[in-house]
């Protein structure tokens, strides 16, 4: 029964967040706990795929995008350090945190050379234009 209870705690988001807040109570860590979700909106039209991914507080230099074999991969490697000093300038607390997050999206038939991405107000926007029939790179020749 104890094992079942412990397994429940390992998989229960409520207890995971509670433990995280208990052991890492800084404001940054509370925000950082939500970082791992990479909440994403994906829209598809006839011309392209459009993704909006929440990445609050993440520097664009810490985001790495890759499109290969019909899969868009996002990898984020974020570090944060903070120091608290007393009135004399002595360090009384120094904290460091490091987080890595990755996610993949299967988006076939994309014109890889024309993918664009930018960040605005903590939202990463990626546009992946679809390959048109004339852009077919398979080398197949249709017989009329």
JSON list of N, CA and C in Angstrom, two decimals, residues 37-42 51-54 65-75 101-108 110 124 126 128:
[
{"chain": "A", "resi": 37, "resn": "UNK", "atom": "N", "xyz": [5.69, 23.18, -19.64]},
{"chain": "A", "resi": 37, "resn": "UNK", "atom": "CA", "xyz": [4.51, 22.79, -20.39]},
{"chain": "A", "resi": 37, "resn": "UNK", "atom": "C", "xyz": [4.58, 23.11, -21.88]},
{"chain": "A", "resi": 38, "resn": "UNK", "atom": "N", "xyz": [5.27, 24.17, -22.27]},
{"chain": "A", "resi": 38, "resn": "UNK", "atom": "CA", "xyz": [5.33, 24.63, -23.66]},
{"chain": "A", "resi": 38, "resn": "UNK", "atom": "C", "xyz": [3.94, 24.60, -24.30]},
{"chain": "A", "resi": 39, "resn": "UNK", "atom": "N", "xyz": [3.04, 25.35, -23.73]},
{"chain": "A", "resi": 39, "resn": "UNK", "atom": "CA", "xyz": [1.68, 25.43, -24.26]},
{"chain": "A", "resi": 39, "resn": "UNK", "atom": "C", "xyz": [1.72, 25.94, -25.70]},
{"chain": "A", "resi": 40, "resn": "UNK", "atom": "N", "xyz": [1.03, 25.23, -26.59]},
{"chain": "A", "resi": 40, "resn": "UNK", "atom": "CA", "xyz": [1.13, 25.49, -28.02]},
{"chain": "A", "resi": 40, "resn": "UNK", "atom": "C", "xyz": [-0.24, 25.57, -28.67]},
{"chain": "A", "resi": 41, "resn": "UNK", "atom": "N", "xyz": [-0.40, 26.55, -29.57]},
{"chain": "A", "resi": 41, "resn": "UNK", "atom": "CA", "xyz": [-1.56, 26.63, -30.45]},
{"chain": "A", "resi": 41, "resn": "UNK", "atom": "C", "xyz": [-1.05, 26.38, -31.86]},
{"chain": "A", "resi": 42, "resn": "UNK", "atom": "N", "xyz": [-1.70, 25.47, -32.59]},
{"chain": "A", "resi": 42, "resn": "UNK", "atom": "CA", "xyz": [-1.31, 25.17, -33.96]},
{"chain": "A", "resi": 42, "resn": "UNK", "atom": "C", "xyz": [-2.51, 25.39, -34.86]},
{"chain": "A", "resi": 51, "resn": "UNK", "atom": "N", "xyz": [2.34, 28.15, -35.64]},
{"chain": "A", "resi": 51, "resn": "UNK", "atom": "CA", "xyz": [2.43, 27.74, -34.25]},
{"chain": "A", "resi": 51, "resn": "UNK", "atom": "C", "xyz": [2.67, 28.95, -33.37]},
{"chain": "A", "resi": 52, "resn": "UNK", "atom": "N", "xyz": [2.03, 28.97, -32.23]},
{"chain": "A", "resi": 52, "resn": "UNK", "atom": "CA", "xyz": [2.29, 29.96, -31.19]},
{"chain": "A", "resi": 52, "resn": "UNK", "atom": "C", "xyz": [2.60, 29.17, -29.92]},
{"chain": "A", "resi": 53, "resn": "UNK", "atom": "N", "xyz": [3.81, 29.37, -29.40]},
{"chain": "A", "resi": 53, "resn": "UNK", "atom": "CA", "xyz": [4.28, 28.61, -28.25]},
{"chain": "A", "resi": 53, "resn": "UNK", "atom": "C", "xyz": [4.64, 29.59, -27.14]},
{"chain": "A", "resi": 54, "resn": "UNK", "atom": "N", "xyz": [4.05, 29.40, -25.96]},
{"chain": "A", "resi": 54, "resn": "UNK", "atom": "CA", "xyz": [4.35, 30.26, -24.81]},
{"chain": "A", "resi": 54, "resn": "UNK", "atom": "C", "xyz": [5.75, 29.96, -24.28]},
{"chain": "A", "resi": 65, "resn": "UNK", "atom": "N", "xyz": [15.56, 25.61, -32.89]},
{"chain": "A", "resi": 65, "resn": "UNK", "atom": "CA", "xyz": [14.53, 25.00, -33.73]},
{"chain": "A", "resi": 65, "resn": "UNK", "atom": "C", "xyz": [15.19, 24.16, -34.82]},
{"chain": "A", "resi": 66, "resn": "UNK", "atom": "N", "xyz": [14.54, 23.04, -35.15]},
{"chain": "A", "resi": 66, "resn": "UNK", "atom": "CA", "xyz": [15.04, 22.18, -36.20]},
{"chain": "A", "resi": 66, "resn": "UNK", "atom": "C", "xyz": [13.86, 21.55, -36.91]},
{"chain": "A", "resi": 67, "resn": "UNK", "atom": "N", "xyz": [13.91, 21.50, -38.23]},
{"chain": "A", "resi": 67, "resn": "UNK", "atom": "CA", "xyz": [12.88, 20.80, -39.00]},
{"chain": "A", "resi": 67, "resn": "UNK", "atom": "C", "xyz": [13.57, 19.75, -39.85]},
{"chain": "A", "resi": 68, "resn": "UNK", "atom": "N", "xyz": [13.21, 18.49, -39.61]},
{"chain": "A", "resi": 68, "resn": "UNK", "atom": "CA", "xyz": [13.82, 17.40, -40.35]},
{"chain": "A", "resi": 68, "resn": "UNK", "atom": "C", "xyz": [12.84, 16.24, -40.43]},
{"chain": "A", "resi": 69, "resn": "UNK", "atom": "N", "xyz": [12.74, 15.64, -41.59]},
{"chain": "A", "resi": 69, "resn": "UNK", "atom": "CA", "xyz": [11.90, 14.46, -41.82]},
{"chain": "A", "resi": 69, "resn": "UNK", "atom": "C", "xyz": [10.45, 14.68, -41.37]},
{"chain": "A", "resi": 70, "resn": "UNK", "atom": "N", "xyz": [9.92, 15.88, -41.64]},
{"chain": "A", "resi": 70, "resn": "UNK", "atom": "CA", "xyz": [8.52, 16.16, -41.32]},
{"chain": "A", "resi": 70, "resn": "UNK", "atom": "C", "xyz": [8.25, 16.46, -39.87]},
{"chain": "A", "resi": 71, "resn": "UNK", "atom": "N", "xyz": [9.30, 16.68, -39.08]},
{"chain": "A", "resi": 71, "resn": "UNK", "atom": "CA", "xyz": [9.13, 16.94, -37.65]},
{"chain": "A", "resi": 71, "resn": "UNK", "atom": "C", "xyz": [9.82, 18.24, -37.26]},
{"chain": "A", "resi": 72, "resn": "UNK", "atom": "N", "xyz": [9.06, 19.14, -36.64]},
{"chain": "A", "resi": 72, "resn": "UNK", "atom": "CA", "xyz": [9.62, 20.37, -36.08]},
{"chain": "A", "resi": 72, "resn": "UNK", "atom": "C", "xyz": [9.97, 20.09, -34.64]},
{"chain": "A", "resi": 73, "resn": "UNK", "atom": "N", "xyz": [11.22, 20.34, -34.26]},
{"chain": "A", "resi": 73, "resn": "UNK", "atom": "CA", "xyz": [11.67, 20.12, -32.88]},
{"chain": "A", "resi": 73, "resn": "UNK", "atom": "C", "xyz": [12.07, 21.46, -32.28]},
{"chain": "A", "resi": 74, "resn": "UNK", "atom": "N", "xyz": [11.66, 21.67, -31.04]},
{"chain": "A", "resi": 74, "resn": "UNK", "atom": "CA", "xyz": [12.06, 22.85, -30.29]},
{"chain": "A", "resi": 74, "resn": "UNK", "atom": "C", "xyz": [12.79, 22.39, -29.04]},
{"chain": "A", "resi": 75, "resn": "UNK", "atom": "N", "xyz": [13.95, 22.98, -28.80]},
{"chain": "A", "resi": 75, "resn": "UNK", "atom": "CA", "xyz": [14.74, 22.67, -27.61]},
{"chain": "A", "resi": 75, "resn": "UNK", "atom": "C", "xyz": [15.08, 23.98, -26.92]},
{"chain": "A", "resi": 101, "resn": "UNK", "atom": "N", "xyz": [13.95, 21.92, -21.84]},
{"chain": "A", "resi": 101, "resn": "UNK", "atom": "CA", "xyz": [12.64, 21.49, -22.31]},
{"chain": "A", "resi": 101, "resn": "UNK", "atom": "C", "xyz": [12.72, 21.25, -23.80]},
{"chain": "A", "resi": 102, "resn": "UNK", "atom": "N", "xyz": [12.06, 20.21, -24.27]},
{"chain": "A", "resi": 102, "resn": "UNK", "atom": "CA", "xyz": [12.00, 19.97, -25.71]},
{"chain": "A", "resi": 102, "resn": "UNK", "atom": "C", "xyz": [10.63, 19.41, -26.06]},
{"chain": "A", "resi": 103, "resn": "UNK", "atom": "N", "xyz": [10.27, 19.65, -27.28]},
{"chain": "A", "resi": 103, "resn": "UNK", "atom": "CA", "xyz": [8.99, 19.14, -27.78]},
{"chain": "A", "resi": 103, "resn": "UNK", "atom": "C", "xyz": [9.09, 19.02, -29.29]},
{"chain": "A", "resi": 104, "resn": "UNK", "atom": "N", "xyz": [8.36, 18.06, -29.84]},
{"chain": "A", "resi": 104, "resn": "UNK", "atom": "CA", "xyz": [8.37, 17.84, -31.29]},
{"chain": "A", "resi": 104, "resn": "UNK", "atom": "C", "xyz": [6.94, 17.87, -31.81]},
{"chain": "A", "resi": 105, "resn": "UNK", "atom": "N", "xyz": [6.81, 18.35, -33.03]},
{"chain": "A", "resi": 105, "resn": "UNK", "atom": "CA", "xyz": [5.51, 18.46, -33.69]},
{"chain": "A", "resi": 105, "resn": "UNK", "atom": "C", "xyz": [5.65, 17.84, -35.08]},
{"chain": "A", "resi": 106, "resn": "UNK", "atom": "N", "xyz": [4.76, 16.91, -35.41]},
{"chain": "A", "resi": 106, "resn": "UNK", "atom": "CA", "xyz": [4.80, 16.28, -36.72]},
{"chain": "A", "resi": 106, "resn": "UNK", "atom": "C", "xyz": [4.00, 17.14, -37.69]},
{"chain": "A", "resi": 107, "resn": "UNK", "atom": "N", "xyz": [4.72, 17.80, -38.60]},
{"chain": "A", "resi": 107, "resn": "UNK", "atom": "CA", "xyz": [4.11, 18.71, -39.58]},
{"chain": "A", "resi": 107, "resn": "UNK", "atom": "C", "xyz": [4.69, 18.38, -40.96]},
{"chain": "A", "resi": 108, "resn": "UNK", "atom": "N", "xyz": [4.03, 17.52, -41.72]},
{"chain": "A", "resi": 108, "resn": "UNK", "atom": "CA", "xyz": [4.58, 17.04, -42.99]},
{"chain": "A", "resi": 108, "resn": "UNK", "atom": "C", "xyz": [4.47, 18.07, -44.11]},
{"chain": "A", "resi": 110, "resn": "UNK", "atom": "N", "xyz": [6.52, 20.44, -45.53]},
{"chain": "A", "resi": 110, "resn": "UNK", "atom": "CA", "xyz": [6.84, 21.83, -45.26]},
{"chain": "A", "resi": 110, "resn": "UNK", "atom": "C", "xyz": [8.01, 22.27, -46.14]},
{"chain": "A", "resi": 124, "resn": "UNK", "atom": "N", "xyz": [6.55, 32.58, -28.89]},
{"chain": "A", "resi": 124, "resn": "UNK", "atom": "CA", "xyz": [7.32, 32.20, -30.07]},
{"chain": "A", "resi": 124, "resn": "UNK", "atom": "C", "xyz": [6.32, 31.87, -31.18]},
{"chain": "A", "resi": 126, "resn": "UNK", "atom": "N", "xyz": [5.92, 30.62, -35.06]},
{"chain": "A", "resi": 126, "resn": "UNK", "atom": "CA", "xyz": [6.63, 29.93, -36.13]},
{"chain": "A", "resi": 126, "resn": "UNK", "atom": "C", "xyz": [5.66, 29.72, -37.28]},
{"chain": "A", "resi": 128, "resn": "UNK", "atom": "N", "xyz": [5.34, 27.79, -40.91]},
{"chain": "A", "resi": 128, "resn": "UNK", "atom": "CA", "xyz": [5.93, 26.75, -41.75]},
{"chain": "A", "resi": 128, "resn": "UNK", "atom": "C", "xyz": [5.10, 26.65, -43.03]}
]
